[in-house]
Tab-separated table of N, CA and C in Angstrom:
chain	number	residue	atom	x	y	z
A	1	MET	N	-173.288	194.325	45.960
A	1	MET	CA	-173.474	193.164	46.977
A	1	MET	C	-173.594	191.935	46.295
A	2	SER	N	-172.953	190.884	46.831
A	2	SER	CA	-172.924	189.604	46.150
A	2	SER	C	-173.757	188.654	47.095
A	3	ASP	N	-174.446	187.736	46.463
A	3	ASP	CA	-175.305	186.735	47.124
A	3	ASP	C	-174.587	185.419	46.960
A	4	ALA	N	-174.217	184.689	47.910
A	4	ALA	CA	-173.527	183.428	47.879
A	4	ALA	C	-174.360	182.336	47.131
A	5	LYS	N	-175.706	182.505	47.293
A	5	LYS	CA	-176.558	181.478	46.648
A	5	LYS	C	-176.555	181.627	45.053
A	6	CYS	N	-176.149	182.781	44.658
A	6	CYS	CA	-176.167	183.068	43.085
A	6	CYS	C	-174.847	182.665	42.454
A	7	ARG	N	-173.805	182.204	43.177
A	7	ARG	CA	-172.634	181.877	42.571
A	7	ARG	C	-172.688	180.541	41.863
A	8	CYS	N	-172.267	180.458	40.626
A	8	CYS	CA	-172.342	179.251	39.868
A	8	CYS	C	-171.236	178.353	40.327
A	9	THR	N	-171.538	177.048	40.597
A	9	THR	CA	-170.549	176.084	40.931
A	9	THR	C	-170.321	175.107	39.772
A	10	CYS	N	-171.102	175.138	38.750
A	10	CYS	CA	-170.912	174.341	37.491
A	10	CYS	C	-169.750	174.683	36.718
A	11	PRO	N	-168.955	173.729	36.280
A	11	PRO	CA	-167.858	174.041	35.504
A	11	PRO	C	-168.292	174.523	34.107
A	12	GLY	N	-167.843	175.591	33.585
A	12	GLY	CA	-168.135	176.031	32.283
A	12	GLY	C	-167.053	175.603	31.307
A	13	ALA	N	-167.264	175.763	30.153
A	13	ALA	CA	-166.305	175.366	29.034
A	13	ALA	C	-166.643	176.057	27.739
A	14	THR	N	-165.728	176.111	26.920
A	14	THR	CA	-166.004	176.528	25.453
A	14	THR	C	-165.860	175.133	24.642
A	15	VAL	N	-166.776	174.905	23.732
A	15	VAL	CA	-166.724	173.804	22.826
A	15	VAL	C	-166.730	174.433	21.485
A	16	TRP	N	-165.558	174.274	20.795
A	16	TRP	CA	-165.385	174.890	19.402
A	16	TRP	C	-165.608	173.773	18.529
A	17	VAL	N	-166.749	173.772	17.692
A	17	VAL	CA	-167.094	172.758	16.669
A	17	VAL	C	-166.721	173.199	15.358
A	18	THR	N	-165.747	172.491	14.717
A	18	THR	CA	-165.164	172.775	13.356
A	18	THR	C	-165.612	171.686	12.435
A	19	GLY	N	-165.312	172.047	11.120
A	19	GLY	CA	-165.591	171.043	10.071
A	19	GLY	C	-166.003	171.787	8.789
A	20	PRO	N	-166.042	171.239	7.679
A	20	PRO	CA	-166.204	171.880	6.418
A	20	PRO	C	-167.666	172.277	6.262
A	21	SER	N	-168.558	171.551	6.866
A	21	SER	CA	-170.111	171.772	6.610
A	21	SER	C	-170.721	172.670	7.731
A	22	VAL	N	-171.135	173.698	7.439
A	22	VAL	CA	-171.898	174.584	8.392
A	22	VAL	C	-173.034	173.873	8.961
A	23	ALA	N	-173.765	173.172	8.210
A	23	ALA	CA	-174.978	172.361	8.607
A	23	ALA	C	-174.557	171.334	9.673
A	24	ASP	N	-173.570	170.657	9.432
A	24	ASP	CA	-172.977	169.580	10.372
A	24	ASP	C	-172.514	170.224	11.632
A	25	ARG	N	-171.781	171.372	11.511
A	25	ARG	CA	-171.317	171.990	12.762
A	25	ARG	C	-172.457	172.451	13.595
A	26	ARG	N	-173.450	173.001	13.038
A	26	ARG	CA	-174.670	173.425	13.801
A	26	ARG	C	-175.456	172.325	14.346
A	27	ALA	N	-175.617	171.262	13.607
A	27	ALA	CA	-176.323	170.125	14.033
A	27	ALA	C	-175.602	169.435	15.285
A	28	ALA	N	-174.354	169.348	15.153
A	28	ALA	CA	-173.546	168.788	16.340
A	28	ALA	C	-173.677	169.767	17.528
A	29	ALA	N	-173.617	170.999	17.280
A	29	ALA	CA	-173.698	172.024	18.411
A	29	ALA	C	-175.048	171.864	19.078
A	30	TYR	N	-176.108	171.804	18.366
A	30	TYR	CA	-177.395	171.777	18.981
A	30	TYR	C	-177.589	170.408	19.664
A	31	ALA	N	-177.144	169.299	19.031
A	31	ALA	CA	-177.249	168.006	19.646
A	31	ALA	C	-176.480	167.996	21.029
A	32	LEU	N	-175.323	168.499	21.088
A	32	LEU	CA	-174.592	168.593	22.319
A	32	LEU	C	-175.338	169.449	23.365
A	33	ALA	N	-175.806	170.666	22.877
A	33	ALA	CA	-176.627	171.483	23.770
A	33	ALA	C	-177.870	170.827	24.405
A	34	GLU	N	-178.520	170.015	23.621
A	34	GLU	CA	-179.743	169.187	24.182
A	34	GLU	C	-179.199	168.196	25.224
A	35	ARG	N	-178.152	167.532	24.888
A	35	ARG	CA	-177.633	166.496	25.922
A	35	ARG	C	-177.316	167.233	27.242
A	36	LEU	N	-176.570	168.405	27.168
A	36	LEU	CA	-176.200	169.113	28.365
A	36	LEU	C	-177.371	169.711	29.054
A	37	GLN	N	-178.293	170.197	28.406
A	37	GLN	CA	-179.602	170.856	29.084
A	37	GLN	C	-180.301	169.693	29.711
A	38	ALA	N	-180.309	168.542	29.207
A	38	ALA	CA	-181.017	167.425	29.815
A	38	ALA	C	-180.287	167.114	31.174
A	39	GLU	N	-179.129	167.395	31.362
A	39	GLU	CA	-178.374	167.227	32.647
A	39	GLU	C	-178.439	168.518	33.433
A	40	GLN	N	-179.336	169.459	33.175
A	40	GLN	CA	-179.507	170.679	33.858
A	40	GLN	C	-178.239	171.573	33.778
A	41	ARG	N	-177.476	171.466	32.806
A	41	ARG	CA	-176.342	172.292	32.596
A	41	ARG	C	-176.733	173.710	31.911
A	42	ARG	N	-176.016	174.732	32.183
A	42	ARG	CA	-176.302	175.970	31.472
A	42	ARG	C	-175.567	176.075	30.198
A	43	VAL	N	-176.246	176.336	29.129
A	43	VAL	CA	-175.623	176.086	27.711
A	43	VAL	C	-176.033	177.266	26.950
A	44	GLU	N	-175.089	177.755	26.079
A	44	GLU	CA	-175.337	178.892	25.107
A	44	GLU	C	-174.716	178.351	23.779
A	45	VAL	N	-175.514	178.338	22.648
A	45	VAL	CA	-174.900	178.137	21.392
A	45	VAL	C	-174.674	179.417	20.644
A	46	LEU	N	-173.449	179.667	20.288
A	46	LEU	CA	-173.104	181.057	19.639
A	46	LEU	C	-172.961	180.856	18.139
A	47	ASP	N	-174.058	180.373	17.490
A	47	ASP	CA	-174.016	180.144	16.079
A	47	ASP	C	-174.378	181.313	15.189
A	48	ARG	N	-175.125	182.206	15.694
A	48	ARG	CA	-175.568	183.367	14.847
A	48	ARG	C	-174.428	184.344	14.676
A	49	LEU	N	-173.332	184.216	15.459
A	49	LEU	CA	-172.245	185.147	15.335
A	49	LEU	C	-171.301	184.744	14.213
A	50	ASN	N	-171.464	183.648	13.620
A	50	ASN	CA	-170.559	183.058	12.708
A	50	ASN	C	-170.793	183.514	11.327
A	51	SER	N	-170.386	184.756	10.938
A	51	SER	CA	-170.577	185.177	9.552
A	51	SER	C	-169.227	185.554	9.057
A	52	HIS	N	-169.053	185.961	7.827
A	52	HIS	CA	-167.819	186.217	7.180
A	52	HIS	C	-167.104	187.495	7.699
A	53	ASP	N	-167.877	188.301	8.318
A	53	ASP	CA	-167.329	189.593	8.864
A	53	ASP	C	-167.103	189.568	10.367
A	54	THR	N	-167.338	188.443	10.975
A	54	THR	CA	-167.182	188.345	12.368
A	54	THR	C	-165.847	187.654	12.717
A	55	ASP	N	-165.125	188.328	13.598
A	55	ASP	CA	-163.815	187.942	14.035
A	55	ASP	C	-163.872	186.706	14.974
A	56	PRO	N	-163.272	185.551	14.659
A	56	PRO	CA	-163.321	184.426	15.582
A	56	PRO	C	-162.776	184.764	16.993
A	57	ARG	N	-161.741	185.679	16.973
A	57	ARG	CA	-161.229	185.979	18.293
A	57	ARG	C	-162.329	186.725	19.212
A	58	ARG	N	-163.236	187.401	18.557
A	58	ARG	CA	-164.304	188.097	19.358
A	58	ARG	C	-165.302	187.079	19.847
A	59	ILE	N	-165.568	186.145	18.935
A	59	ILE	CA	-166.557	185.098	19.339
A	59	ILE	C	-165.816	184.283	20.555
A	60	GLY	N	-164.536	183.937	20.349
A	60	GLY	CA	-163.809	183.238	21.397
A	60	GLY	C	-163.848	183.978	22.727
A	61	LEU	N	-163.702	185.292	22.686
A	61	LEU	CA	-163.799	186.030	23.887
A	61	LEU	C	-165.075	185.975	24.552
A	62	MET	N	-166.168	186.024	23.831
A	62	MET	CA	-167.516	185.863	24.298
A	62	MET	C	-167.732	184.573	24.888
A	63	ALA	N	-167.170	183.598	24.273
A	63	ALA	CA	-167.360	182.118	24.741
A	63	ALA	C	-166.575	181.981	26.101
A	64	GLU	N	-165.398	182.532	26.075
A	64	GLU	CA	-164.565	182.442	27.300
A	64	GLU	C	-165.256	183.058	28.516
A	65	VAL	N	-165.825	184.274	28.293
A	65	VAL	CA	-166.526	185.020	29.356
A	65	VAL	C	-167.586	184.093	29.846
A	66	LEU	N	-168.488	183.544	28.950
A	66	LEU	CA	-169.506	182.655	29.374
A	66	LEU	C	-169.040	181.460	30.141
A	67	ALA	N	-167.940	180.863	29.709
A	67	ALA	CA	-167.351	179.651	30.250
A	67	ALA	C	-166.810	179.952	31.628
A	68	ARG	N	-166.134	181.100	31.840
A	68	ARG	CA	-165.604	181.415	33.082
A	68	ARG	C	-166.713	181.693	34.124
A	69	ASN	N	-168.004	181.811	33.619
A	69	ASN	CA	-169.161	181.997	34.554
A	69	ASN	C	-170.113	180.859	34.561
A	70	GLY	N	-169.483	179.648	34.257
A	70	GLY	CA	-170.270	178.442	34.523
A	70	GLY	C	-171.130	178.065	33.358
A	71	ILE	N	-171.040	178.572	32.209
A	71	ILE	CA	-171.915	178.152	31.077
A	71	ILE	C	-171.055	177.484	30.026
A	72	VAL	N	-171.598	176.408	29.429
A	72	VAL	CA	-170.905	175.783	28.359
A	72	VAL	C	-171.240	176.518	27.030
A	73	ALA	N	-170.394	177.086	26.453
A	73	ALA	CA	-170.541	177.968	25.337
A	73	ALA	C	-170.113	177.122	24.104
A	74	ILE	N	-170.995	176.797	23.204
A	74	ILE	CA	-170.766	175.967	22.116
A	74	ILE	C	-170.696	176.801	20.833
A	75	VAL	N	-169.605	176.711	20.100
A	75	VAL	CA	-169.419	177.612	18.951
A	75	VAL	C	-169.094	176.777	17.701
A	76	PRO	N	-170.187	176.734	16.816
A	76	PRO	CA	-170.011	176.002	15.574
A	76	PRO	C	-169.383	177.011	14.613
A	77	CYS	N	-168.022	176.898	14.451
A	77	CYS	CA	-167.316	177.901	13.717
A	77	CYS	C	-166.127	177.187	12.845
A	78	ALA	N	-165.731	177.970	11.844
A	78	ALA	CA	-164.665	177.512	10.980
A	78	ALA	C	-163.416	177.498	11.820
A	79	GLU	N	-162.403	176.796	11.268
A	79	GLU	CA	-161.181	176.634	11.987
A	79	GLU	C	-160.186	177.892	12.002
A	80	GLU	N	-160.500	178.817	11.164
A	80	GLU	CA	-159.678	180.051	11.225
A	80	GLU	C	-159.938	180.745	12.580
A	81	GLY	N	-158.696	181.131	13.065
A	81	GLY	CA	-158.767	181.882	14.392
A	81	GLY	C	-158.683	180.898	15.574
A	82	VAL	N	-158.765	179.514	15.375
A	82	VAL	CA	-158.745	178.618	16.463
A	82	VAL	C	-157.527	178.779	17.344
A	83	PRO	N	-156.247	178.880	16.710
A	83	PRO	CA	-155.046	179.011	17.577
A	83	PRO	C	-155.142	180.162	18.571
A	84	SER	N	-155.615	181.284	18.170
A	84	SER	CA	-155.681	182.479	19.085
A	84	SER	C	-156.746	182.259	20.136
A	85	VAL	N	-157.873	181.609	19.837
A	85	VAL	CA	-158.824	181.320	20.765
A	85	VAL	C	-158.378	180.275	21.882
A	86	ARG	N	-157.759	179.238	21.321
A	86	ARG	CA	-157.172	178.253	22.138
A	86	ARG	C	-156.060	178.794	23.090
A	87	ASP	N	-155.195	179.612	22.584
A	87	ASP	CA	-154.201	180.326	23.494
A	87	ASP	C	-154.924	181.205	24.515
A	88	ARG	N	-155.853	181.933	24.131
A	88	ARG	CA	-156.545	182.846	25.149
A	88	ARG	C	-157.132	182.037	26.310
A	89	HIS	N	-157.875	180.877	25.881
A	89	HIS	CA	-158.390	180.030	26.941
A	89	HIS	C	-157.413	179.474	27.799
A	90	ALA	N	-156.272	178.984	27.250
A	90	ALA	CA	-155.185	178.439	28.049
A	90	ALA	C	-154.542	179.482	28.994
A	91	ALA	N	-154.419	180.643	28.525
A	91	ALA	CA	-153.840	181.744	29.384
A	91	ALA	C	-154.744	181.998	30.559
A	92	SER	N	-156.093	181.912	30.367
A	92	SER	CA	-156.981	182.235	31.444
A	92	SER	C	-157.436	180.959	32.222
A	93	CYS	N	-156.782	179.849	31.877
A	93	CYS	CA	-157.200	178.572	32.455
A	93	CYS	C	-158.663	178.195	32.310
A	94	THR	N	-159.293	178.538	31.248
A	94	THR	CA	-160.652	178.225	31.039
A	94	THR	C	-160.734	176.968	30.109
A	95	ARG	N	-161.550	176.011	30.512
A	95	ARG	CA	-161.806	174.854	29.834
A	95	ARG	C	-162.212	175.071	28.311
A	96	TYR	N	-161.450	174.365	27.550
A	96	TYR	CA	-161.649	174.466	25.973
A	96	TYR	C	-161.576	173.077	25.362
A	97	VAL	N	-162.558	172.851	24.539
A	97	VAL	CA	-162.628	171.570	23.751
A	97	VAL	C	-162.798	171.914	22.327
A	98	GLU	N	-162.108	171.165	21.436
A	98	GLU	CA	-162.397	171.225	20.011
A	98	GLU	C	-162.878	169.963	19.497
A	99	VAL	N	-163.919	170.026	18.609
A	99	VAL	CA	-164.388	168.882	18.043
A	99	VAL	C	-164.620	169.116	16.580
A	100	CYS	N	-164.071	168.198	15.698
A	100	CYS	CA	-164.166	168.349	14.325
A	100	CYS	C	-165.205	167.367	13.818
A	101	VAL	N	-166.264	167.916	13.181
A	101	VAL	CA	-167.281	167.008	12.619
A	101	VAL	C	-166.908	166.236	11.493
A	102	ALA	N	-165.794	166.630	10.766
A	102	ALA	CA	-165.382	165.938	9.587
A	102	ALA	C	-164.666	164.595	10.028
A	103	GLU	N	-164.377	164.491	11.234
A	103	GLU	CA	-163.654	163.180	11.816
A	103	GLU	C	-164.709	162.287	12.341
A	104	ARG	N	-165.962	162.567	12.313
A	104	ARG	CA	-166.987	161.713	12.797
A	104	ARG	C	-168.029	161.227	11.748
A	105	GLU	N	-168.812	160.289	11.991
A	105	GLU	CA	-169.647	159.746	11.091
A	105	GLU	C	-170.925	160.719	10.931
A	106	GLY	N	-171.281	161.479	11.937
A	106	GLY	CA	-172.271	162.467	11.839
A	106	GLY	C	-172.397	163.377	13.019
A	107	PRO	N	-173.282	164.371	13.027
A	107	PRO	CA	-173.295	165.339	14.054
A	107	PRO	C	-173.529	164.690	15.474
A	108	GLU	N	-174.393	163.758	15.501
A	108	GLU	CA	-174.727	163.081	16.813
A	108	GLU	C	-173.446	162.419	17.335
A	109	GLU	N	-172.610	161.836	16.555
A	109	GLU	CA	-171.405	161.183	17.076
A	109	GLU	C	-170.447	162.343	17.480
A	110	SER	N	-170.401	163.440	16.898
A	110	SER	CA	-169.576	164.590	17.374
A	110	SER	C	-170.065	165.059	18.720
A	111	ALA	N	-171.387	165.104	18.828
A	111	ALA	CA	-171.965	165.561	20.224
A	111	ALA	C	-171.638	164.606	21.245
A	112	VAL	N	-171.701	163.330	20.973
A	112	VAL	CA	-171.352	162.291	21.977
A	112	VAL	C	-169.792	162.387	22.328
A	113	ALA	N	-168.973	162.584	21.351
A	113	ALA	CA	-167.605	162.701	21.624
A	113	ALA	C	-167.257	163.936	22.508
A	114	ALA	N	-167.845	165.092	22.225
A	114	ALA	CA	-167.713	166.360	22.989
A	114	ALA	C	-168.229	166.106	24.367
A	115	HIS	N	-169.401	165.497	24.530
A	115	HIS	CA	-169.937	165.266	25.798
A	115	HIS	C	-169.120	164.452	26.721
A	116	LYS	N	-168.446	163.330	26.126
A	116	LYS	CA	-167.639	162.554	27.006
A	116	LYS	C	-166.444	163.313	27.444
A	117	VAL	N	-165.824	164.304	26.667
A	117	VAL	CA	-164.729	164.997	27.097
A	117	VAL	C	-165.163	165.937	28.156
A	118	LEU	N	-166.281	166.593	28.051
A	118	LEU	CA	-166.770	167.586	29.012
A	118	LEU	C	-167.071	166.863	30.372
A	119	VAL	N	-167.752	165.774	30.323
A	119	VAL	CA	-168.135	165.044	31.518
A	119	VAL	C	-166.879	164.466	32.268
A	120	GLY	N	-166.014	163.980	31.424
A	120	GLY	CA	-164.810	163.458	31.924
A	120	GLY	C	-163.867	164.415	32.593
A	121	SER	N	-163.936	165.798	32.183
A	121	SER	CA	-163.057	166.728	32.788
A	121	SER	C	-163.788	167.669	33.663
A	122	SER	N	-165.075	167.291	34.130
A	122	SER	CA	-165.741	168.113	35.058
A	122	SER	C	-165.118	168.137	36.437
């Protein structure tokens, strides 16, 4: 049985945070999460899943499922596997944003850039 009051109307998305430094990726991910939570958005940072033996496609699938259910899934992960994750999100019409911390002056600037993209595409 489904309750109409429980259906999420917030747009979810996956934000894939890349860059050479794990610390910068995580800092940007948590800075973005704080901004979105301050706006009462549902957010999940999937950083504990990023180890050498974890398949990025599996993380991408988890993020996609969360995003389809109205949660902004933020994944601070290396660039390997990004094309397959991007393709899967496109095939399911799930919002997907990539942010590279190497192209920014710091994690906070990366969070601001990702936030602008998410708010602009809501």
